[in-house]
Coordinates of C-alpha atoms and ligand atoms in Angstrom, one line a residue:
X1 CA 30.5 4.1 6.7
X2 CA 32.6 4.3 9.8
X3 CA 35.0 1.3 10.1
X4 CA 34.0 -0.6 13.3
X5 CA 37.6 -1.4 14.0
X6 CA 39.6 1.8 13.4
X7 CA 36.8 4.4 12.9
X8 CA 38.0 5.6 9.5
X9 CA 35.3 6.9 7.1
X10 CA 37.2 5.7 4.0
X11 CA 35.9 2.4 2.6
X12 CA 35.2 0.7 -0.6
X13 CA 32.4 -1.7 -1.5
X14 CA 33.7 -5.1 -2.6
X15 CA 30.4 -6.9 -3.0
X16 CA 26.7 -6.0 -3.2
X17 CA 24.0 -8.5 -3.0
X18 CA 20.3 -7.8 -3.4
X19 CA 17.7 -9.9 -1.4
X20 CA 15.4 -12.1 -3.4
X21 CA 12.5 -9.6 -3.3
X22 CA 14.7 -6.7 -4.0
X23 CA 13.7 -5.0 -0.7
X24 CA 17.2 -5.0 0.8
X25 CA 20.9 -5.0 -0.1
X26 CA 23.8 -6.5 1.8
X27 CA 27.2 -4.9 1.1
X28 CA 30.7 -6.2 1.9
X29 CA 33.0 -3.2 2.6
X30 CA 36.7 -2.9 3.1
X31 CA 38.2 -0.2 5.2
X32 CA 40.9 1.7 3.1
X33 CA 42.8 2.5 6.3
X34 CA 43.1 -0.9 8.0
X35 CA 41.7 -3.3 5.5
X36 CA 39.1 -4.6 7.9
X37 CA 36.1 -6.1 6.1
X38 CA 32.6 -5.6 7.4
X39 CA 29.0 -6.0 6.2
X40 CA 26.3 -3.3 6.0
X41 CA 22.6 -4.0 5.4
X42 CA 20.4 -1.5 3.7
X43 CA 16.6 -1.8 3.7
X44 CA 13.9 0.2 1.9
X45 CA 12.4 2.6 4.4
X46 CA 8.7 1.7 4.6
X47 CA 6.3 4.1 6.1
X48 CA 4.3 2.3 8.8
X49 CA 0.7 3.1 8.3
X50 CA -1.9 2.3 11.0
X51 CA -5.6 1.7 10.5
X52 CA -8.0 3.4 12.9
X53 CA -11.3 1.6 13.4
X54 CA -14.5 3.4 14.2
X55 CA -14.3 2.4 17.9
X56 CA -10.9 4.2 18.0
X57 CA -8.8 1.0 18.1
X58 CA -5.6 1.1 15.9
X59 CA -3.8 -1.7 14.2
X60 CA -1.0 -1.8 11.7
X61 CA -2.3 -1.6 8.2
X62 CA -1.8 -5.1 6.9
X63 CA -0.9 -5.3 3.2
X64 CA -1.8 -9.0 3.1
X65 CA -5.2 -8.5 4.5
X66 CA -5.9 -5.7 2.1
X67 CA -4.8 -7.9 -0.8
X68 CA -7.0 -10.7 0.3
X69 CA -10.1 -8.6 0.6
X70 CA -9.6 -7.5 -3.0
X71 CA -8.8 -11.0 -4.2
X72 CA -12.1 -12.1 -2.6
X73 CA -14.0 -9.3 -4.3
X74 CA -12.4 -10.2 -7.7
X75 CA -13.2 -14.0 -7.4
X76 CA -14.1 -15.4 -10.9
X77 CA -13.7 -12.0 -12.4
X78 CA -11.3 -11.3 -15.3
X79 CA -8.8 -9.6 -12.9
X80 CA -5.4 -11.1 -12.6
X81 CA -3.4 -11.4 -9.3
X82 CA -0.8 -9.1 -10.9
X83 CA -3.3 -6.4 -11.5
X84 CA -4.5 -6.8 -7.9
X85 CA -1.0 -6.6 -6.5
X86 CA -0.4 -3.5 -8.6
X87 CA -3.7 -2.0 -7.3
X88 CA -2.7 -2.7 -3.7
X89 CA 0.6 -1.0 -4.3
X90 CA -1.1 2.1 -5.7
X91 CA -3.6 2.2 -2.9
X92 CA -0.8 2.1 -0.3
X93 CA 1.2 4.7 -2.2
X94 CA -1.8 6.9 -2.2
X95 CA -2.3 6.5 1.5
X96 CA 1.4 7.0 2.2
X97 CA 1.3 10.3 0.3
X98 CA -1.2 11.6 2.8
X99 CA 0.1 13.7 5.7
X100 CA -1.2 11.4 8.3
X101 CA 0.2 7.9 9.3
X102 CA -3.1 7.0 11.0
X103 CA -5.8 6.3 8.6
X104 CA -9.5 5.6 9.4
X105 CA -10.7 2.3 8.0
X106 CA -13.4 4.2 6.1
X107 CA -10.7 6.1 4.1
X108 CA -8.9 2.8 3.3
X109 CA -12.2 1.3 2.2
X110 CA -13.0 4.3 0.0
X111 CA -9.5 4.1 -1.6
X112 CA -10.1 0.4 -2.3
X113 CA -13.5 1.1 -3.8
X114 CA -12.1 3.9 -6.0
X115 CA -9.5 1.4 -7.3
X116 CA -12.0 -1.4 -7.8
X117 CA -14.4 0.9 -9.6
X118 CA -11.8 1.3 -12.4
X119 CA -10.8 -2.4 -12.2
X120 CA -14.0 -4.3 -12.4
X121 CA -17.6 -3.1 -11.8
X122 CA -18.8 -6.5 -10.3
X123 CA -15.8 -6.6 -7.9
X124 CA -16.6 -3.0 -6.9
X125 CA -20.2 -3.8 -6.0
X126 CA -19.2 -7.0 -4.1
X127 CA -16.7 -5.1 -2.1
X128 CA -19.2 -2.3 -1.4
X129 CA -21.9 -4.7 -0.2
X130 CA -19.5 -6.6 2.1
X131 CA -18.4 -3.4 3.7
X132 CA -22.0 -2.2 4.0
X133 CA -22.8 -5.4 5.9
X134 CA -19.9 -5.1 8.4
X135 CA -19.5 -1.5 9.0
X136 CA -21.7 0.5 11.2
X137 CA -23.9 3.0 9.5
X138 CA -22.0 6.3 9.7
X139 CA -19.1 8.0 8.1
X140 CA -18.3 5.1 5.9
X141 CA -21.7 5.0 4.3
X142 CA -21.5 8.8 3.8
X143 CA -18.1 8.3 2.1
X144 CA -19.4 5.6 -0.2
X145 CA -22.4 7.7 -1.1
X146 CA -20.4 10.7 -1.9
X147 CA -18.0 8.6 -3.9
X148 CA -20.8 7.0 -5.9
X149 CA -22.3 10.4 -6.6
X150 CA -18.9 11.6 -7.9
X151 CA -18.5 8.4 -10.0
X152 CA -22.0 8.8 -11.5
X153 CA -21.2 12.4 -12.3
X154 CA -18.0 11.4 -14.0
X155 CA -19.7 8.7 -15.9
X156 CA -22.5 11.1 -17.0
X157 CA -20.0 13.7 -18.1
X158 CA -19.3 12.4 -21.7
X159 CA -23.0 12.4 -22.4
X160 CA -23.2 16.0 -21.4
X161 CA -20.6 16.8 -24.0
X162 CA -22.0 14.7 -26.8
X163 CA -25.6 15.8 -26.3
X164 CA -25.0 19.4 -27.2
Ligands
ZN1 ZN1 39.5 0.4 9.5

């Protein structure tokens, strides 16, 4: 860090404090040249994802909204909030790993369904039916269908092996 007073690049950290959620760190530093003390603030760099709707409108991908939609699908199911939080984290990580920052809502929906499919079958069906109601017939349905075909194929696979 460059000392704001004298411009020296030599400093030492005299105190580090993590924020409550662990997402940021505040550091007290002291310049080795002039002994000026100053504070730096480090934050985890989050990749800003945007959701693109079918009509072409964009909006920031809202983690909270995503979480709520899954919580709703898992209502009265044996799925804990911690599991859901973890699932949301994994879904977002998966989306962040893609090359694009602008993600069609259909892709987000498909990622959620894939996760729910392994989490709880009832929650999966609920989520799918809600999305079927609200989304226009189109890409999204195609995506669900192709996912379901893949899922069925995967589920059928062990039988293929044991049958022979
Ligand atoms: Zn200095």
